[in-house]
Amino acid sequence: MKRPDTLRGRRKGRGLLAGAAAAALLGLQACAPAHDIGVAQVPSAPAASQAARTAEAPSTRPNVLLIISDDLNTRLDTFGGPIAAPNLNNLAADGVAFNEAYSQFPWCGPSRASFLSGLRPSTVGVTDLRTPLRERIPNLVTLPQYFRENGYFTARSGKVFHQGVPEGIGKPGADDPASWDIALNPAGRDLELEPQLNDATPGLGRGSRIGWLAGDGPVNSYTDGLVADDVIGLIDRSQDEGKPFFIAAGFYRPHTPEITPEEFFRRYPLADVETTSVDDVTEPFDVTAAWGGPDLGMTPEEQRGFIRAYYASASYVDMQVGRILASLKQQGLDSNTIVVFISDHGFLLGEHHQWMKNALWEQATKVPLIIRAPGMAGNGRKSDNLVELVDLYPTLVDLAGLPKMASNEGESLKVLLEDPDTTQWDSPAFTQIAGARSVRFANWRYTEWKDGRKELYDVQADRQETTNLALDPAHADVLDQLSAMLPDDIEPIRPTLEYDAIRDCLQLPPDLPESVGKACDAASDP
């Protein structure tokens, strides 16, 4: 079977695997600070794309509320985890929760560029935190821009397109002005409190440090509280626009540093917080780690402290989601508003002795995804079908009754919103990082590295991916079929950044900026 050159387009799993091969693969088993809202108002919408010109947006079209959390994995109790999220549970009870949803690139900038453009990372050309969204495709039409061109009032508050955290909070970052009528950039009390941080990895940069703080002050004075304030105000303002709205709430937590009101820490007594204790049967390849050094040199006590703070921050986001949804209902808009909750990617909390993201393990690639679309027959149920964040763009276009965007590389999930258990959906899910490509299909995860190394995991039988089956002859047919789904174009492997926990510094390659962390050369005695 010829291997695709790129990840453009969705390749149906059973379309790739015929007859017995498909059957074997599917079942094989041998703040107190002033609120700096930073308003950015765009004077007029850009000229409509060809697709958009074919339709107007009457006031009867549904509104869209897109809620994005930053670095949130699936440890929510909505998905069977320990993080209390009552408001997301309520949203899932009224909509469809997807148990197997995947990011296309487990890193903030590339992931957001992908799902907000409807293109895979290699297509849109954003595979790092520096490349501008429109560098490769200047005339691309983003998801909110497409709704704007179709007569929607579009607005955001917080992190939607990429922003650095925490240094980019309160600033527009790599925003896309063509996407919004109004863009707000709040900055809250968490920035004031950052100097008091408990920092387990002081040699890492501000946005990567394993740090936390149980903060004081009014509960809604933190940046995510201000994001919720903004979005509630934007929803209210939209009623004066005479248009349906597309409004995005971009929450910053639980991205590090975890600075959250103290009351949310009390929900997770430290003695009850468990570290990840699963041991790998097969030693992971060195290239699988974005950060070298087991657990970044943290003690078990430090690990529990950070995990507790991560849970607290996620619960804080859940509270703010609840405030927005309550306002939506109070204004009588919930019956005509599509609500989507996602994270840009997952987050490792000690699995394989690794932390953070930019890795191809399940915990870094899987995301929470909940869609509540009024009137869908599947509402109140969960789906175990594999879906991708790149599916979001075509899904919202479909639900809003807008013309399809031919450039979209995902597929509409409307069929799963009607029947979450349908057997007619057989798509794989793809994820990439620099130096590797990975596919999830049936009960398998398969990863190929630029240097030829391979990983194969049965994620149903081995959910922690402890045993690499790639060298087991019994799984050769499965490996070959999954390999045929992946492209040949793989960028060079990004070197693992080795963290020296004794000197609290990084072994930095010469081409990386000091903002990544403190270089060990600089930390050496003269």
Coordinates of C-alpha atoms in Angstrom, one line a residue:
M1 CA 0.0 0.0 0.0
K2 CA 1.4 3.4 -0.9
R3 CA 2.0 5.6 2.0
P4 CA 0.5 9.2 1.9
D5 CA 3.1 12.0 1.5
T6 CA 1.3 14.2 3.9
L7 CA -1.4 14.2 6.5
R8 CA -3.7 16.3 4.2
G9 CA -7.2 15.1 4.5
R10 CA -8.8 12.3 6.6
R11 CA -8.0 8.8 5.6
K12 CA -10.8 6.5 6.6
G13 CA -9.4 3.5 8.6
R14 CA -11.4 0.8 6.8
G15 CA -10.7 2.5 3.5
L16 CA -7.1 1.8 4.0
L17 CA -7.5 -1.7 5.4
A18 CA -9.3 -4.1 3.2
G19 CA -11.0 -7.4 4.2
A20 CA -9.1 -9.6 6.7
A21 CA -6.4 -7.0 7.3
A22 CA -9.1 -4.5 8.6
A23 CA -10.6 -7.2 10.8
A24 CA -7.3 -8.2 12.2
L25 CA -6.3 -4.6 13.1
L26 CA -9.7 -3.8 14.6
G27 CA -9.7 -6.9 16.9
L28 CA -6.3 -8.4 16.8
Q29 CA -5.1 -10.0 20.0
A30 CA -2.4 -12.9 19.4
C31 CA -7.3 40.1 41.0
A32 CA -6.9 43.2 42.6
P33 CA -5.0 44.9 39.8
A34 CA -6.7 47.1 37.3
H35 CA -8.4 45.1 34.5
D36 CA -6.3 45.8 31.4
I37 CA -8.8 44.7 28.8
G38 CA -6.6 45.7 25.9
V39 CA -9.5 46.1 23.5
A40 CA -8.6 45.5 19.9
Q41 CA -11.5 46.4 17.6
V42 CA -11.3 45.6 13.9
P43 CA -13.1 48.3 11.9
S44 CA -14.7 46.0 9.3
A45 CA -14.8 42.4 8.3
P46 CA -12.5 41.4 5.4
A47 CA -13.9 40.6 2.0
A48 CA -15.8 37.4 2.3
S49 CA -14.3 34.2 0.9
Q50 CA -16.0 32.5 -2.0
A51 CA -17.8 30.0 0.2
A52 CA -19.0 32.7 2.6
R53 CA -20.4 34.8 -0.2
T54 CA -22.9 32.1 -1.0
A55 CA -24.8 32.5 2.3
E56 CA -26.0 35.1 4.7
A57 CA -26.3 34.7 8.4
P58 CA -29.9 35.3 9.5
S59 CA -30.6 36.0 13.1
T60 CA -32.1 32.4 13.4
R61 CA -28.6 30.9 13.0
P62 CA -27.3 29.3 16.2
N63 CA -24.8 31.2 18.3
V64 CA -21.4 29.6 19.0
L65 CA -19.6 29.7 22.4
L66 CA -16.1 28.1 22.1
I67 CA -14.4 27.6 25.5
I68 CA -10.7 26.6 25.5
S69 CA -8.7 25.5 28.4
D70 CA -4.9 25.5 28.3
D71 CA -2.9 22.3 28.9
L72 CA -5.8 20.5 30.4
N73 CA -5.6 16.7 30.2
T74 CA -8.5 14.2 30.7
R75 CA -8.2 13.7 34.5
L76 CA -11.5 15.4 34.9
D77 CA -14.2 13.4 36.7
T78 CA -16.2 13.9 33.5
F79 CA -13.9 11.3 32.0
G80 CA -13.4 9.2 35.0
G81 CA -10.5 11.2 36.6
P82 CA -10.0 12.8 40.1
I83 CA -10.6 16.5 39.1
A84 CA -13.9 17.7 40.3
A85 CA -15.7 19.5 37.4
P86 CA -19.4 19.8 38.2
N87 CA -20.1 22.4 35.5
L88 CA -18.4 20.4 32.8
N89 CA -20.3 17.4 34.0
N90 CA -23.6 19.4 33.6
L91 CA -22.5 20.4 30.1
A92 CA -21.7 16.8 29.2
A93 CA -25.1 15.7 30.5
D94 CA -26.7 18.1 28.1
G95 CA -24.3 17.4 25.2
V96 CA -21.9 14.8 23.9
A97 CA -18.6 14.0 25.6
F98 CA -15.9 12.5 23.5
N99 CA -13.8 10.0 25.4
E100 CA -11.2 9.6 22.6
A101 CA -10.5 13.1 21.2
Y102 CA -6.9 14.0 20.1
S103 CA -4.8 17.0 19.5
Q104 CA -2.9 17.2 16.2
F105 CA 0.2 18.6 17.9
P106 CA 0.6 18.5 21.7
W107 CA 2.0 22.0 22.0
C108 CA 0.0 25.3 22.3
G109 CA 0.9 27.2 19.2
P110 CA 0.8 24.4 16.6
S111 CA -2.3 22.9 18.1
R112 CA -4.3 26.1 18.0
A113 CA -3.1 27.1 14.6
S114 CA -4.3 23.7 13.4
F115 CA -7.8 23.5 14.9
L116 CA -8.5 27.3 14.3
S117 CA -7.5 26.9 10.6
G118 CA -9.1 23.5 10.0
L119 CA -5.7 22.4 8.7
R120 CA -3.2 19.9 9.9
P121 CA 0.0 21.3 11.4
S122 CA 2.2 20.3 8.3
T123 CA -0.3 22.0 6.0
V124 CA -0.7 25.3 7.9
G125 CA 3.0 25.2 8.5
V126 CA 3.0 26.1 12.2
T127 CA 5.1 23.5 14.1
D128 CA 6.7 25.7 16.7
L129 CA 5.9 28.8 18.9
R130 CA 7.6 31.3 16.6
T131 CA 6.1 30.8 13.1
P132 CA 3.3 33.3 12.3
L133 CA -0.1 31.8 11.6
R134 CA -0.3 33.1 8.0
E135 CA 3.3 32.7 7.0
R136 CA 2.7 29.8 4.7
I137 CA -0.9 30.5 3.7
P138 CA -1.5 34.3 3.9
N139 CA -5.1 34.2 2.8
L140 CA -6.3 31.3 5.0
V141 CA -9.7 31.8 6.6
T142 CA -9.7 30.9 10.3
L143 CA -12.7 29.4 12.0
P144 CA -13.9 32.7 13.7
Q145 CA -13.1 34.6 10.6
Y146 CA -15.3 32.4 8.5
F147 CA -18.2 33.0 10.9
R148 CA -17.5 36.7 10.8
E149 CA -17.6 36.7 7.0
N150 CA -21.0 35.0 7.3
G151 CA -22.5 37.8 9.3
Y152 CA -21.6 36.7 12.9
F153 CA -20.5 39.0 15.6
T154 CA -17.1 37.5 16.7
A155 CA -15.2 38.3 19.8
R156 CA -12.8 36.7 22.3
S157 CA -11.2 37.2 25.6
G158 CA -8.0 35.5 26.7
K159 CA -5.9 32.9 25.0
V160 CA -7.5 31.6 21.8
F161 CA -4.7 31.9 19.2
H162 CA -1.3 31.4 20.8
Q163 CA 0.0 33.5 23.7
G164 CA 2.9 32.9 25.9
V165 CA 2.0 32.1 29.5
P166 CA 2.5 33.8 31.8
E167 CA 4.6 36.4 30.0
G168 CA 2.0 37.0 27.3
I169 CA -1.0 37.4 29.6
G170 CA -2.6 40.8 29.1
K171 CA -1.1 41.1 25.6
P172 CA -2.5 40.1 22.2
G173 CA 0.3 37.6 21.4
A174 CA 0.0 35.9 18.0
D175 CA -3.6 36.9 17.7
D176 CA -5.3 37.1 14.3
P177 CA -7.1 40.5 13.9
A178 CA -9.0 39.4 10.9
S179 CA -10.9 36.9 13.1
W180 CA -12.5 39.3 15.5
D181 CA -14.7 42.3 15.9
I182 CA -13.5 42.6 19.5
A183 CA -10.5 41.1 21.2
L184 CA -9.9 41.5 25.0
N185 CA -6.6 40.7 26.9
P186 CA -7.3 40.7 30.6
A187 CA -4.5 40.4 33.2
G188 CA -5.3 39.4 36.8
R189 CA -4.0 38.9 40.3
D190 CA -2.1 35.8 39.4
L191 CA 0.6 38.0 37.7
E192 CA 1.1 40.0 40.9
L193 CA 1.5 36.9 42.9
E194 CA 4.0 35.1 40.7
P195 CA 7.1 36.2 42.7
Q196 CA 5.7 34.2 45.6
L197 CA 5.7 31.0 43.6
N198 CA 6.7 27.6 45.0
D199 CA 9.2 26.7 42.2
A200 CA 10.3 23.1 41.9
T201 CA 12.3 23.7 38.7
P202 CA 13.9 27.2 38.9
G203 CA 16.2 26.5 36.0
L204 CA 13.2 26.4 33.5
G205 CA 11.7 29.4 31.9
R206 CA 8.6 31.1 33.3
G207 CA 6.2 29.3 31.1
S208 CA 7.7 25.8 31.8
R209 CA 8.4 25.9 35.5
I210 CA 6.8 23.3 37.7
G211 CA 5.5 26.0 40.1
W212 CA 2.4 26.7 42.1
L213 CA 0.8 29.0 44.6
A214 CA -2.4 29.0 46.7
G215 CA -3.3 32.6 46.3
D216 CA -5.4 35.1 48.2
G217 CA -7.7 37.9 47.1
P218 CA -11.1 38.0 45.5
V219 CA -11.8 34.7 43.7
N220 CA -12.7 36.3 40.4
S221 CA -9.8 38.7 40.3
Y222 CA -7.4 36.1 38.7
T223 CA -7.0 36.3 35.0
D224 CA -9.4 33.4 34.2
G225 CA -12.0 35.1 36.4
L226 CA -11.6 38.2 34.3
V227 CA -11.9 36.2 31.1
A228 CA -15.3 34.9 32.3
D229 CA -16.3 38.5 33.2
D230 CA -15.4 39.6 29.7
V231 CA -17.2 36.8 28.0
I232 CA -20.4 37.4 30.0
G233 CA -20.2 41.0 29.0
L234 CA -19.5 40.1 25.3
I235 CA -22.6 37.8 25.3
D236 CA -24.7 40.7 26.7
R237 CA -23.2 43.1 24.1
S238 CA -23.9 40.7 21.3
Q239 CA -27.6 41.2 21.8
D240 CA -27.3 44.8 20.6
E241 CA -25.5 43.7 17.4
G242 CA -28.5 42.2 15.7
K243 CA -26.4 39.2 14.7
P244 CA -25.7 35.7 15.9
F245 CA -22.4 35.5 17.8
F246 CA -19.2 33.5 17.8
I247 CA -17.6 34.2 21.1
A248 CA -14.4 32.4 22.4
A249 CA -13.3 32.2 26.0
G250 CA -9.6 31.4 26.2
F251 CA -8.7 30.3 29.8
Y252 CA -5.1 30.2 30.8
R253 CA -5.1 27.4 33.3
P254 CA -4.0 24.9 34.1
H255 CA -1.0 26.0 32.1
T256 CA 2.0 26.6 34.5
P257 CA 2.5 28.3 36.8
E258 CA -0.5 27.1 38.8
I259 CA -1.5 30.2 40.7
T260 CA -5.1 29.7 41.8
P261 CA -7.2 30.9 44.8
E262 CA -6.5 29.0 47.9
E263 CA -10.0 27.6 48.3
F264 CA -9.5 25.4 45.3
F265 CA -6.4 23.8 46.9
R266 CA -8.5 22.9 49.9
R267 CA -10.6 20.6 47.7
Y268 CA -7.6 18.3 47.2
P269 CA -5.9 17.5 50.5
L270 CA -2.2 16.9 49.8
A271 CA -2.3 13.5 51.6
D272 CA -4.9 12.3 49.1
V273 CA -3.0 13.3 46.0
E274 CA -1.2 10.4 44.4
T275 CA 1.9 10.5 42.2
T276 CA 2.0 8.4 39.0
S277 CA 3.5 5.0 40.1
V278 CA 3.2 2.9 36.9
D279 CA 6.6 1.6 35.8
D280 CA 7.5 1.1 32.2
V281 CA 8.1 -2.5 31.1
T282 CA 9.9 -1.3 28.0
E283 CA 12.3 1.5 28.6
P284 CA 11.1 4.5 26.6
F285 CA 13.3 5.9 23.9
D286 CA 15.3 9.0 24.9
V287 CA 13.6 10.9 22.1
T288 CA 10.1 10.5 23.6
A289 CA 10.9 13.1 26.3
A290 CA 10.7 16.8 25.7
W291 CA 12.6 17.4 29.0
G292 CA 15.4 15.0 30.0
G293 CA 16.0 13.9 33.6
P294 CA 13.5 11.6 35.4
D295 CA 10.7 13.8 36.9
L296 CA 12.9 16.9 36.4
G297 CA 14.6 15.9 39.6
M298 CA 11.5 16.5 41.7
T299 CA 10.9 14.8 45.0
P300 CA 7.7 12.9 45.5
E301 CA 6.5 15.7 47.8
E302 CA 7.1 18.2 45.1
Q303 CA 5.3 16.1 42.5
R304 CA 2.3 15.8 44.7
G305 CA 2.3 19.5 45.4
F306 CA 2.2 20.3 41.7
I307 CA -0.4 17.7 40.8
R308 CA -2.6 19.1 43.6
A309 CA -2.1 22.6 42.1
Y310 CA -2.9 21.4 38.6
Y311 CA -6.2 19.9 39.9
A312 CA -7.0 23.1 41.8
S313 CA -6.4 25.2 38.7
A314 CA -8.6 22.9 36.6
S315 CA -11.4 23.1 39.1
Y316 CA -11.1 26.9 39.1
V317 CA -11.5 26.9 35.3
D318 CA -14.6 24.7 35.7
M319 CA -16.1 27.3 38.1
Q320 CA -15.6 30.0 35.5
V321 CA -17.2 27.9 32.8
G322 CA -20.2 27.5 35.1
R323 CA -20.4 31.3 35.5
I324 CA -20.5 31.7 31.7
L325 CA -23.1 29.0 31.2
A326 CA -25.3 30.4 33.9
S327 CA -25.2 33.8 32.2
L328 CA -26.1 32.2 28.9
K329 CA -29.1 30.5 30.4
Q330 CA -30.2 33.6 32.3
Q331 CA -30.3 35.6 29.1
G332 CA -32.4 32.9 27.4
L333 CA -29.7 32.1 24.9
D334 CA -28.8 28.5 25.8
S335 CA -31.5 26.9 23.6
N336 CA -29.9 28.5 20.5
T337 CA -26.2 28.4 21.3
I338 CA -23.7 25.6 20.4
V339 CA -21.3 25.3 23.3
V340 CA -17.9 23.6 22.8
F341 CA -15.4 22.9 25.5
I342 CA -11.8 21.8 24.5
S343 CA -8.2 21.9 25.6
D344 CA -5.4 22.5 23.1
H345 CA -3.7 19.2 24.2
G346 CA -3.1 17.1 27.2
F347 CA -0.4 17.2 29.9
L348 CA 1.9 14.6 31.4
L349 CA 1.9 14.5 35.2
G350 CA 4.7 12.0 35.8
E351 CA 3.7 9.3 33.4
H352 CA 7.0 7.7 32.2
H353 CA 8.7 10.1 34.7
Q354 CA 7.9 12.9 32.2
W355 CA 6.1 16.2 32.7
M356 CA 4.3 18.7 30.6
K357 CA 3.6 18.2 26.8
N358 CA 5.2 18.0 23.3
A359 CA 5.3 14.2 23.5
L360 CA 3.3 11.5 21.8
W361 CA 2.0 9.6 24.9
E362 CA -1.8 9.3 25.4
Q363 CA -1.7 11.7 28.4
A364 CA -0.2 14.5 26.2
T365 CA -2.2 13.9 23.1
K366 CA -5.7 13.2 24.4
V367 CA -8.0 16.1 25.2
P368 CA -11.3 16.7 26.8
L369 CA -14.0 17.5 24.2
I370 CA -17.6 18.3 24.9
I371 CA -20.1 19.6 22.4
R372 CA -23.6 20.7 23.3
A373 CA -25.6 21.4 20.2
P374 CA -29.3 22.0 20.8
G375 CA -31.6 19.4 19.4
M376 CA -29.0 16.7 18.7
A377 CA -30.3 13.1 19.3
G378 CA -27.1 12.1 21.0
N379 CA -27.2 14.7 23.8
G380 CA -26.6 13.2 27.2
R381 CA -24.4 10.4 25.9
K382 CA -20.7 9.8 25.5
S383 CA -18.8 8.6 22.4
D384 CA -15.9 6.3 22.2
N385 CA -15.2 7.0 18.6
L386 CA -11.8 8.5 17.7
V387 CA -12.0 12.2 16.8
E388 CA -9.6 15.0 16.3
L389 CA -9.5 18.7 17.1
V390 CA -9.1 19.4 13.4
D391 CA -12.7 18.2 13.1
L392 CA -14.0 21.2 15.1
Y393 CA -14.0 23.7 12.2
P394 CA -16.1 21.6 9.8
T395 CA -18.4 20.5 12.7
L396 CA -19.3 24.1 13.7
V397 CA -19.8 25.1 10.1
D398 CA -22.1 22.1 9.6
L399 CA -24.1 22.8 12.7
A400 CA -24.5 26.4 11.8
G401 CA -25.8 25.6 8.3
L402 CA -22.9 27.4 6.6
P403 CA -21.3 26.3 3.3
K404 CA -18.5 23.8 3.7
M405 CA -15.0 25.0 3.6
A406 CA -13.2 23.0 0.9
S407 CA -9.8 23.5 2.6
N408 CA -10.9 21.8 5.9
E409 CA -8.9 18.6 6.6
G410 CA -11.1 17.3 9.3
E411 CA -14.7 15.9 9.2
S412 CA -17.9 17.1 10.7
L413 CA -18.8 15.3 13.9
K414 CA -22.5 15.9 13.4
V415 CA -23.1 12.2 12.7
L416 CA -21.6 11.4 16.2
L417 CA -23.7 14.1 17.8
E418 CA -26.8 12.4 16.4
D419 CA -25.5 8.9 17.3
P420 CA -22.4 8.8 19.5
D421 CA -22.2 5.0 19.2
T422 CA -22.5 4.7 15.4
T423 CA -20.3 2.1 13.8
Q424 CA -20.2 4.1 10.5
W425 CA -17.4 6.2 11.9
D426 CA -14.0 4.5 11.4
S427 CA -11.5 7.4 11.3
P428 CA -8.0 7.2 12.8
A429 CA -6.6 10.1 14.8
F430 CA -3.2 11.6 13.9
T431 CA -0.7 13.5 16.1
Q432 CA 2.7 14.8 15.2
I433 CA 5.7 16.5 16.9
A434 CA 9.0 17.5 15.4
G435 CA 10.7 14.2 14.5
A436 CA 7.8 11.9 14.7
R437 CA 4.3 11.0 13.5
S438 CA 1.7 9.0 15.4
V439 CA -1.7 7.4 14.7
R440 CA -4.4 6.1 16.9
F441 CA -6.7 3.5 15.4
A442 CA -8.9 0.8 17.0
N443 CA -7.1 -0.2 20.2
W444 CA -3.6 0.8 18.9
R445 CA -1.2 3.7 19.1
Y446 CA 1.7 3.5 16.6
T447 CA 4.5 6.1 16.3
E448 CA 7.4 6.4 13.8
W449 CA 10.5 8.5 14.5
K450 CA 12.7 10.2 11.9
D451 CA 15.6 8.0 12.9
G452 CA 13.6 4.8 12.2
R453 CA 12.6 3.9 15.7
K454 CA 9.0 2.6 16.2
E455 CA 6.5 2.3 19.0
L456 CA 3.4 0.2 19.1
Y457 CA 1.0 0.1 22.1
D458 CA -2.3 -1.7 22.7
V459 CA -3.8 1.2 24.6
Q460 CA -6.9 -0.7 25.6
A461 CA -5.0 -3.5 27.3
D462 CA -2.0 -1.3 28.3
R463 CA -3.5 2.2 29.0
Q464 CA -0.3 3.5 30.4
E465 CA 1.7 2.4 27.3
T466 CA 4.2 0.6 29.3
T467 CA 5.1 -2.2 26.8
N468 CA 6.3 -1.4 23.3
L469 CA 5.2 -4.2 21.0
A470 CA 6.9 -2.9 17.8
L471 CA 9.6 -5.5 17.9
D472 CA 7.2 -8.4 18.6
P473 CA 6.8 -10.5 15.4
A474 CA 3.3 -11.4 16.4
H475 CA 2.2 -7.8 15.7
A476 CA 4.1 -7.3 12.4
D477 CA 0.9 -7.1 10.3
V478 CA -0.6 -4.5 12.6
L479 CA 2.5 -2.4 12.5
D480 CA 2.7 -2.6 8.7
Q481 CA -1.0 -1.5 8.3
L482 CA -0.6 1.4 10.8
S483 CA 2.7 2.5 9.2
A484 CA 0.9 2.7 5.8
M485 CA -1.4 5.4 7.3
L486 CA 1.6 7.7 8.1
P487 CA 3.4 10.1 5.8
D488 CA 7.1 10.0 4.9
D489 CA 7.6 13.8 5.6
I490 CA 9.0 14.0 9.1
E491 CA 11.0 17.0 10.3
P492 CA 14.3 16.4 12.2
I493 CA 14.0 15.3 15.8
R494 CA 14.0 18.2 18.3
P495 CA 16.7 17.4 20.9
T496 CA 15.6 16.5 24.4
L497 CA 16.4 19.3 26.8
E498 CA 18.4 17.8 29.7
Y499 CA 17.5 19.4 33.0
D500 CA 20.2 19.4 35.7
A501 CA 18.2 19.3 38.9
I502 CA 21.4 19.7 41.1
R503 CA 22.4 23.0 39.5
D504 CA 18.8 23.9 38.4
C505 CA 19.8 24.6 34.8
L506 CA 19.3 23.3 31.3
Q507 CA 21.8 21.9 28.8
L508 CA 20.6 24.3 26.1
P509 CA 21.5 23.9 22.4
P510 CA 23.0 27.1 21.0
D511 CA 20.0 27.9 18.9
L512 CA 17.5 28.1 21.7
P513 CA 16.7 31.4 23.5
E514 CA 17.4 31.9 27.2
S515 CA 13.7 32.2 27.8
V516 CA 13.5 28.4 27.6
G517 CA 15.5 28.2 30.8
K518 CA 18.8 29.0 32.5
A519 CA 21.7 27.5 30.5
C520 CA 24.0 25.4 32.5
D521 CA 27.0 27.1 30.9
A522 CA 25.7 30.4 32.4
A523 CA 25.2 28.7 35.7
S524 CA 28.8 27.5 35.9
D525 CA 31.2 29.1 38.3
P526 CA 33.7 31.4 36.5

